[in-house]
Short mmCIF file of C-alpha atoms in Angstrom, two decimals:
data_model
loop_
_atom_site.label_atom_id
_atom_site.label_comp_id
_atom_site.label_asym_id
_atom_site.label_seq_id
_atom_site.Cartn_x
_atom_site.Cartn_y
_atom_site.Cartn_z
CA MET A 237 0.00 0.00 0.00
CA ARG A 238 2.82 2.33 0.90
CA ILE A 239 4.62 1.58 -2.40
CA THR A 240 1.40 2.34 -4.32
CA ARG A 241 1.17 5.74 -2.66
CA VAL A 242 4.80 6.49 -3.51
CA LEU A 243 4.30 5.56 -7.16
CA SER A 244 1.11 7.63 -7.37
CA ALA A 245 2.92 10.66 -5.99
CA ALA A 246 5.71 10.13 -8.53
CA LEU A 247 3.28 10.00 -11.45
CA LEU A 248 1.52 13.14 -10.22
CA THR A 249 4.87 14.94 -9.94
CA LEU A 250 5.79 13.90 -13.48
CA GLY A 251 2.49 15.18 -14.87
CA LEU A 252 2.74 18.55 -13.16
CA ALA A 253 6.36 19.07 -14.17
CA ALA A 254 5.99 17.93 -17.78
CA ALA A 255 3.01 20.22 -18.47
CA PRO A 256 5.03 23.47 -18.66
CA ALA A 257 7.73 21.68 -20.62
CA ALA A 258 5.26 20.57 -23.27
CA ALA A 259 3.83 24.06 -23.49
CA ASP A 260 7.34 25.50 -23.75
CA SER A 261 8.23 23.40 -26.80
CA SER A 262 5.07 24.09 -28.78
CA PRO A 263 5.27 26.47 -31.75
CA SER A 264 4.19 29.98 -30.88
CA PRO A 265 4.53 33.41 -32.44
CA SER A 266 7.49 35.36 -31.05
CA ALA A 267 5.86 38.75 -31.19
CA SER A 268 2.38 40.05 -30.83
CA GLY A 269 2.53 41.79 -34.18
CA ALA A 270 1.19 44.97 -32.58
CA GLY A 271 1.70 48.19 -34.49
CA SER A 272 1.55 48.91 -38.19
CA ALA A 273 3.70 46.81 -40.49
CA PRO A 274 6.24 48.72 -42.62
CA THR A 275 5.47 49.35 -46.29
CA SER A 276 9.00 50.11 -47.48
CA ALA A 277 12.43 48.48 -47.50
CA GLY A 278 15.95 49.77 -47.04
CA THR A 279 18.69 49.66 -49.64
CA SER A 280 21.58 48.66 -47.35
CA PHE A 281 22.32 47.18 -43.93
CA ARG A 282 22.37 50.63 -42.34
CA THR A 283 19.00 51.61 -43.79
CA ALA A 284 17.27 48.24 -43.33
CA THR A 285 13.60 48.61 -42.37
CA GLU A 286 12.77 47.15 -38.95
CA PHE A 287 9.75 44.97 -38.31
CA GLU A 288 8.65 42.54 -35.63
CA GLN A 289 8.22 38.82 -35.92
CA GLY A 290 4.63 38.01 -36.80
CA GLN A 291 4.23 41.12 -38.98
CA GLN A 292 4.22 41.14 -42.76
CA ALA A 293 6.40 43.86 -44.24
CA THR A 294 5.82 44.99 -47.82
CA ALA A 295 7.69 47.15 -50.30
CA VAL A 296 7.55 48.36 -53.89
CA GLY A 297 10.78 48.26 -55.85
CA SER A 298 12.41 47.54 -59.18
CA THR A 299 14.16 44.47 -60.47
CA GLY A 300 17.84 44.92 -59.80
CA ASP A 301 17.33 46.66 -56.44
CA TYR A 302 18.57 45.23 -53.15
CA LEU A 303 15.81 45.26 -50.51
CA TYR A 304 16.75 45.07 -46.81
CA TRP A 305 14.71 44.43 -43.66
CA SER A 306 15.72 43.61 -40.08
CA PHE A 307 14.04 41.77 -37.18
CA PRO A 308 15.01 40.61 -33.67
CA ALA A 309 15.59 36.96 -32.70
CA ASP A 310 16.29 35.69 -29.19
CA ALA A 311 17.93 32.57 -27.76
CA GLY A 312 15.97 29.35 -28.22
CA GLN A 313 14.11 30.55 -31.32
CA ARG A 314 14.32 28.98 -34.77
CA PRO A 315 13.26 31.74 -37.19
CA THR A 316 11.71 31.04 -40.59
CA VAL A 317 11.87 33.85 -43.16
CA GLU A 318 9.30 33.79 -45.96
CA ALA A 319 9.32 36.15 -48.94
CA THR A 320 7.02 36.64 -51.93
CA VAL A 321 7.86 38.66 -55.02
CA LYS A 322 5.05 39.66 -57.41
CA LEU A 323 6.53 40.04 -60.88
CA PRO A 324 5.43 42.08 -63.93
CA ASP A 325 2.94 40.56 -66.35
CA THR A 326 5.62 40.00 -68.97
CA HIS A 327 9.19 39.08 -68.14
CA ALA A 328 11.91 36.60 -69.01
CA ALA A 329 13.15 33.93 -66.60
CA GLN A 330 14.43 35.44 -63.33
CA THR A 331 16.22 33.93 -60.33
CA TRP A 332 15.50 35.47 -56.90
CA GLN A 333 17.23 34.85 -53.59
CA ILE A 334 16.92 35.75 -49.92
CA ASP A 335 19.96 35.97 -47.65
CA VAL A 336 19.86 36.29 -43.86
CA TYR A 337 22.68 37.90 -41.86
CA ASP A 338 23.16 38.17 -38.09
CA GLY A 339 24.10 41.26 -36.07
CA LEU A 340 27.75 40.85 -37.07
CA ARG A 341 26.66 40.73 -40.73
CA ARG A 342 27.69 37.11 -41.04
CA ARG A 343 25.61 35.26 -43.60
CA GLN A 344 23.62 32.52 -41.90
CA ALA A 345 23.01 29.19 -43.59
CA CYS A 346 19.47 27.92 -44.08
CA GLN A 347 18.60 24.60 -42.46
CA TYR A 348 15.98 24.06 -45.11
CA GLY A 349 13.70 26.01 -47.40
CA ALA A 350 13.80 27.32 -50.97
CA GLN A 351 16.30 30.13 -50.50
CA THR A 352 16.80 30.56 -54.26
CA ARG A 353 14.14 30.05 -56.92
CA THR A 354 13.82 30.69 -60.63
CA ALA A 355 10.57 32.15 -61.99
CA ALA A 356 9.89 30.96 -65.51
CA GLN A 357 8.90 33.40 -68.24
CA GLY A 358 5.54 35.01 -67.47
CA THR A 359 5.28 33.53 -63.93
CA PRO A 360 3.30 36.03 -61.80
CA ARG A 361 5.14 35.44 -58.50
CA VAL A 362 7.97 33.61 -56.80
CA ASP A 363 7.95 32.33 -53.19
CA LEU A 364 11.10 31.94 -51.11
CA ALA A 365 11.75 30.55 -47.63
CA CYS A 366 14.69 30.10 -45.27
CA THR A 367 14.62 28.37 -41.88
CA LEU A 368 17.66 29.26 -39.82
CA ARG A 369 19.41 27.18 -37.21
CA THR A 370 18.29 27.63 -33.62
CA VAL A 371 19.56 30.84 -32.03
CA ARG A 372 22.03 30.00 -29.26
CA ALA A 373 22.49 32.02 -26.07
CA TRP A 374 26.28 31.69 -26.34
CA SER A 375 28.88 30.36 -28.76
CA GLU A 376 32.63 30.08 -29.27
CA PRO A 377 34.20 33.21 -30.83
CA TRP A 378 35.36 31.24 -33.88
CA ALA A 379 31.94 29.69 -34.56
CA ASP A 380 29.27 31.19 -36.82
CA ASP A 381 26.30 29.99 -34.76
CA PRO A 382 23.20 32.24 -34.73
CA LEU A 383 23.24 34.45 -31.63
CA PRO A 384 20.62 36.75 -30.04
CA GLY A 385 20.27 40.13 -31.70
CA THR A 386 19.24 41.81 -34.93
CA TYR A 387 18.95 39.78 -38.13
CA TYR A 388 18.96 41.23 -41.63
CA ILE A 389 17.05 40.01 -44.67
CA ARG A 390 18.31 40.84 -48.15
CA LEU A 391 16.06 40.15 -51.12
CA SER A 392 17.68 40.35 -54.55
CA VAL A 393 17.55 39.01 -58.07
CA VAL A 394 20.68 37.07 -59.01
CA ASN A 395 19.89 36.24 -62.65
CA LEU A 396 18.07 38.74 -64.82
CA ALA A 397 17.70 39.48 -68.51
CA PRO A 398 18.90 43.02 -69.38
CA ALA A 399 15.48 43.86 -70.85
CA ASP A 400 13.82 43.23 -67.44
CA LEU A 401 16.12 45.54 -65.46
CA GLY A 402 14.17 48.26 -63.67
CA GLN A 403 10.71 46.72 -64.05
CA PRO A 404 8.41 47.27 -61.03
CA ILE A 405 7.93 44.50 -58.48
CA ARG A 406 6.07 44.11 -55.18
CA ALA A 407 7.71 42.23 -52.32
CA SER A 408 6.51 41.01 -48.94
CA VAL A 409 8.40 39.30 -46.13
CA ARG A 410 7.28 37.61 -42.93
CA VAL A 411 9.19 36.00 -40.06
CA GLY A 412 7.91 33.49 -37.54
CA SER A 413 9.79 31.45 -34.94
CA LYS A 414 9.41 28.11 -33.23
CA ASP A 415 10.53 27.94 -29.59
CA ILE A 416 12.87 24.95 -29.41
CA GLY A 417 13.29 24.76 -25.63
CA GLY A 418 15.85 22.90 -23.54
CA SER A 419 17.28 20.78 -26.35
CA ALA A 420 19.07 23.91 -27.63
CA ALA A 421 20.07 25.31 -24.21
CA VAL A 422 23.75 26.03 -23.54
CA ASP A 423 25.69 26.92 -20.40
CA GLY A 424 26.42 30.57 -21.04
CA SER A 425 24.99 33.80 -22.43
CA LEU A 426 26.13 36.94 -24.21
CA ALA A 427 26.75 40.06 -22.16
CA LYS A 428 24.81 42.06 -24.77
CA PRO A 429 22.70 41.02 -27.77
CA LEU A 430 24.19 41.62 -31.22
CA VAL A 431 22.24 44.81 -31.88
CA PRO A 432 23.86 47.50 -34.08
CA GLY A 433 25.22 50.38 -32.04
CA ILE A 434 24.57 48.93 -28.59
CA ALA A 435 28.27 48.48 -27.70
CA ALA A 436 29.33 51.89 -29.04
CA ALA A 437 26.43 53.65 -27.33
CA ALA A 438 27.16 51.96 -24.00
CA LYS A 439 30.86 52.88 -24.21
CA SER A 440 30.02 56.49 -25.08
CA ALA A 441 27.63 56.76 -22.13
CA GLU A 442 30.29 55.30 -19.82
CA ASN A 443 32.92 57.77 -21.00
CA ASN A 444 30.52 60.68 -20.57
CA GLY A 445 29.53 59.56 -17.09
CA SER A 446 25.89 59.33 -18.11
CA SER A 447 23.63 57.03 -16.14
CA SER A 448 20.78 57.24 -18.63
CA LYS A 449 19.86 54.29 -20.82
CA PRO A 450 22.06 54.31 -23.93
CA ALA A 451 20.41 54.75 -27.29
CA VAL A 452 20.82 52.03 -29.92
CA LEU A 453 20.51 52.06 -33.67
CA SER A 454 17.92 49.28 -33.55
CA SER A 455 14.72 49.98 -31.62
CA ILE A 456 13.04 46.58 -32.07
CA GLU A 457 13.46 43.83 -29.47
CA PRO A 458 11.55 40.64 -28.47
CA GLU A 459 8.21 41.11 -26.77
CA ASP A 460 9.52 39.97 -23.36
CA GLY A 461 12.91 41.66 -23.72
CA TRP A 462 16.28 40.15 -24.57
CA ALA A 463 17.35 36.85 -23.04
CA SER A 464 13.70 36.09 -22.31
CA GLY A 465 14.41 32.43 -23.05
CA TRP A 466 16.70 31.80 -20.06
CA TRP A 467 14.10 29.36 -18.69
CA SER A 468 13.71 26.13 -20.64
CA ASP A 469 12.35 22.63 -20.16
CA ARG A 470 15.94 21.50 -19.61
CA TRP A 471 15.55 22.60 -15.99
CA VAL A 472 12.26 20.72 -15.68
CA TRP A 473 13.61 17.41 -16.96
CA THR A 474 16.71 17.75 -14.76
CA ALA A 475 14.47 18.17 -11.72
CA ILE A 476 12.33 15.20 -12.84
CA GLY A 477 15.45 13.02 -13.17
CA GLY A 478 16.55 13.93 -9.66
CA ALA A 479 13.08 13.25 -8.25
CA LEU A 480 12.88 9.87 -9.98
CA ALA A 481 16.29 8.89 -8.65
CA ALA A 482 15.20 9.76 -5.11
CA LEU A 483 11.92 7.87 -5.51
CA ALA A 484 13.75 4.86 -6.89
CA GLY A 485 15.98 4.85 -3.83
CA VAL A 486 12.99 5.07 -1.47
CA GLY A 487 11.11 2.38 -3.37
CA GLY A 488 14.11 0.05 -3.41
CA TYR A 489 14.58 0.46 0.31
CA ALA A 490 10.90 -0.22 0.97
CA LEU A 491 10.98 -3.41 -1.11
CA THR A 492 14.14 -4.82 0.41
CA ARG A 493 13.63 -3.68 4.02
CA GLY A 494 13.89 -6.52 6.46
CA MET A 495 15.11 -9.11 3.95
CA GLY A 496 18.56 -9.21 5.53
CA ARG A 497 17.31 -9.59 9.13
CA PRO A 498 17.25 -13.06 10.78
CA SER A 499 13.75 -14.40 11.26
CA ARG A 500 12.47 -14.41 14.83
CA VAL A 501 12.02 -17.84 16.41
CA PRO A 502 9.08 -18.07 18.85
CA PRO A 503 10.19 -18.89 22.42
CA GLY A 504 10.02 -22.54 23.34
CA ALA A 505 10.10 -23.75 19.75
#
């Protein structure tokens, strides 16, 4: 009876602890999408148009232009960038591509997705996608792992007939993230996210003796602030493992208790 109660308590503990872990690993939008989505794009890294995850940014441009946007990504997220280009009614074959760069302007590889696509002659639109690797809270200096901070999207045409140069196009981009959870957790974190201008602004404020919050070039950040993903289901499963080990020890003792003692012989036997 006692062992049954112990096992019941263990199962109840597992259920209560696993519930937040399951919720933590489910896909969810990274930003509320509040505010108006931008309707223009930049022409360089410095002029990239900012938008939040969950929003759909649009822009009107010409074939041959480089279009730039930027968005924030925090530790534990796996961003997916989707882009659509609406082409003119008449055009020759064109090849379009999206590239994603981190806050250090290092080009990030796509885990999967159609990063480059060719639109056949007369095709009205082309759809592109790029799913990045999971953003890590910390990495070795020599590695090119995705890190928390600003990410840049560059949309461009890489193969174009001279007759199509300068024709009008309409582009739209959208970013969504899946929260990966404890499987991507690492022991460490960056002192500051890779946001353009944050280090220079902080150093300038320190030299000037200012205690006010330093200004940064990028004003967009995750909904819950940077490093909001410090908690993960890794902690939950570690606690569950410790609890199970303790329960196994208690259960083993309860099962084997008294087996090593000599049996009592009734007096006068």
